[in-house]
Coordinates of C-alpha atoms and ligand atoms in Angstrom, one line a residue:
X1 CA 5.9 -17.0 -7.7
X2 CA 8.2 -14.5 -8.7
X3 CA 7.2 -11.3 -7.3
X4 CA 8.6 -8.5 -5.7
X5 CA 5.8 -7.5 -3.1
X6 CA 5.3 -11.6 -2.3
X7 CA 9.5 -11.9 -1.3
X8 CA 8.7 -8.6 1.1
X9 CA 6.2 -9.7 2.7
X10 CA 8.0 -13.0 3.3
X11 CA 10.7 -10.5 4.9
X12 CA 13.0 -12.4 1.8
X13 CA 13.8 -9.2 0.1
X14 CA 14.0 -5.9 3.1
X15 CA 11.9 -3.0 3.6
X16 CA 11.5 0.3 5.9
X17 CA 8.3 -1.4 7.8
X18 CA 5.6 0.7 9.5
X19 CA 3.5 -2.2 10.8
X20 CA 3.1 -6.1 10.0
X21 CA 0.8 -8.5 10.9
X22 CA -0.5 -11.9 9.9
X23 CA -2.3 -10.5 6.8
X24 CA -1.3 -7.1 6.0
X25 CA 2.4 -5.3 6.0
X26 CA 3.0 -1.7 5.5
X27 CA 6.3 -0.2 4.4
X28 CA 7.6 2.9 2.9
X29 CA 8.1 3.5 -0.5
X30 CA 11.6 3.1 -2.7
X31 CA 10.7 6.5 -3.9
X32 CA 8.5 8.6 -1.8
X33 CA 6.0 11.1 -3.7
X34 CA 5.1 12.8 -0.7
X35 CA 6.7 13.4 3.2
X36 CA 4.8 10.3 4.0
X37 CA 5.0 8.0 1.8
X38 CA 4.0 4.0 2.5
X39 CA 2.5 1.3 1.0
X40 CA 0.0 -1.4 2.0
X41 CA -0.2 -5.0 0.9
X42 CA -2.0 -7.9 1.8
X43 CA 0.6 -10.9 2.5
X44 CA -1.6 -13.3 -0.1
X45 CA -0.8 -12.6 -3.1
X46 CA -3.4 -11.0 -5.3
X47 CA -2.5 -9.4 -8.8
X48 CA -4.6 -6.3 -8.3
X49 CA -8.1 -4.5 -7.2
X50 CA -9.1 -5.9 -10.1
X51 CA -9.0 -9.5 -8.5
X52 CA -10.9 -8.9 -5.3
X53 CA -13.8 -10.3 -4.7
X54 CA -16.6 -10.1 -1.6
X55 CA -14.8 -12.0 0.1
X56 CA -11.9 -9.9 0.6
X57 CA -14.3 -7.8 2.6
X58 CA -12.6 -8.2 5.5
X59 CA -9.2 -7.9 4.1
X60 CA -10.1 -4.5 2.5
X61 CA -11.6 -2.8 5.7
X62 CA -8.1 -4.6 8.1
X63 CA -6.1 -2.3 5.2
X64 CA -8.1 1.4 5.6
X65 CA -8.7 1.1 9.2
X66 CA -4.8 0.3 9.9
X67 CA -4.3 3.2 7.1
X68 CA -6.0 5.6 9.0
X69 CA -4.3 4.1 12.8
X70 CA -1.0 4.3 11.0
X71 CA -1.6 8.1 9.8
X72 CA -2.9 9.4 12.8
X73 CA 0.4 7.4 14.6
X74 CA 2.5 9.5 11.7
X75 CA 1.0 12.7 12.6
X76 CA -1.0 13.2 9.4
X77 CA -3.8 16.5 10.4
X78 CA -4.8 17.7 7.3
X79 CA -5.6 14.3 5.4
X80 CA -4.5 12.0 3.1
X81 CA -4.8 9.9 0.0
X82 CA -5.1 6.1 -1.2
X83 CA -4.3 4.8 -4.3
X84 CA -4.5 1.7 -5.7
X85 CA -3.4 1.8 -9.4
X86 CA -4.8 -1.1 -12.1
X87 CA -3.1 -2.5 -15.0
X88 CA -1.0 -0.7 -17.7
X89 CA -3.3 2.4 -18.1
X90 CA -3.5 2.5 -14.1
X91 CA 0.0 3.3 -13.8
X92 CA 0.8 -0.4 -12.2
X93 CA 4.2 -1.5 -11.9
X94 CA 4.5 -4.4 -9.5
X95 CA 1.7 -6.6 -10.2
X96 CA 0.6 -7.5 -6.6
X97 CA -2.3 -5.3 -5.0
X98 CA -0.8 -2.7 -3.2
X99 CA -2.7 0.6 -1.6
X100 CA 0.1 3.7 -1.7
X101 CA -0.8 6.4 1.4
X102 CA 0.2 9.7 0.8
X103 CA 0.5 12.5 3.1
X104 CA 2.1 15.6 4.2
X105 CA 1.7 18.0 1.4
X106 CA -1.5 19.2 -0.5
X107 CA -2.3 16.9 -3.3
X108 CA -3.4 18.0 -6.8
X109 CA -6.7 16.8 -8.7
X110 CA -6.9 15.2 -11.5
X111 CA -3.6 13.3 -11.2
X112 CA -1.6 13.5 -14.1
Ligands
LIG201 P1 2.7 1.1 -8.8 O1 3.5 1.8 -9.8 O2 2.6 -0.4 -9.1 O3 1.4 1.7 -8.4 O4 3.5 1.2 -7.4 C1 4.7 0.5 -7.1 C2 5.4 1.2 -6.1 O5 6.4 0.4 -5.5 C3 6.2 2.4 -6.6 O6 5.8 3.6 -6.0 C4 7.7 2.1 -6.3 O7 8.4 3.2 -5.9 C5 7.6 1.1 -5.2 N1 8.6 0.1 -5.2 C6 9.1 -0.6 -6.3 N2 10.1 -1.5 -5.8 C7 10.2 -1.3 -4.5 C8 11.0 -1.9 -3.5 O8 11.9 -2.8 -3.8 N3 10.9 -1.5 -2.2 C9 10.0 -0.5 -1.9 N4 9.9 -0.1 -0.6 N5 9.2 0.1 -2.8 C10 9.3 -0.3 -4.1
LIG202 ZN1 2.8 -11.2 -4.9

């Protein structure tokens, strides 16, 4: 399949890693929105949040505690935020589910 997030995972196409294992890598993103910046994606490939089912449960809870590990590795005090954006409206530009982390500044609500 031709997609971006699938060839990184593969280590095909190069990224800034944070932490890999056998199901989950985290790297930082092209274009940061924040100090910290990264992104998490599960090494299957699957197209969105709107494709999980219950039995990603196990998947999904791997991806926010190594969030959290990772943050507290990166320093991160005050908090941060996870975002997982869905389809055109969502703001989704590379169709493979990917959770951004942001950190490091004071994040604004509603986003835009
Ligand atoms: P989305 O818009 O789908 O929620 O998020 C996709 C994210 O992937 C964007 O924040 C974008 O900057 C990032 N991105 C796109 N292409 C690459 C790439 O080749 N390498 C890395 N590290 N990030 C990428
Ligand atoms: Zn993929």
């Amino acid at each position: 399949m031709d997609c971006l997030f699938c060839k990184i995972a593969a280590g095909e196409i190069p990224s800034n890693k944070l932490f890999e294992d056998d199901r989950i890598l985290a790297f930082y993103d092209i274009d940061p929105q924040a100090p910290l910046h990264f992104l998490v994606v599960p090494k299957r490939h699957i197209g969105s949040a709107a494709e999980l089912t219950a039995q990603d449960g196990d998947l999904l809870a791997h991806i926010f505690a190594t969030i959290a590990k990772l943050c507290a590795e990166q320093g991160v005090e005050k908090g941060y935020r996870v975002v997982t954006n869905v389809g055109e409206d969502g703001g989704q530009s590379v169709a493979h589910l990917h959770f951004h982390v942001l950190a490091k500044r004071s994040l604004a609500w509603p986003p835009g």
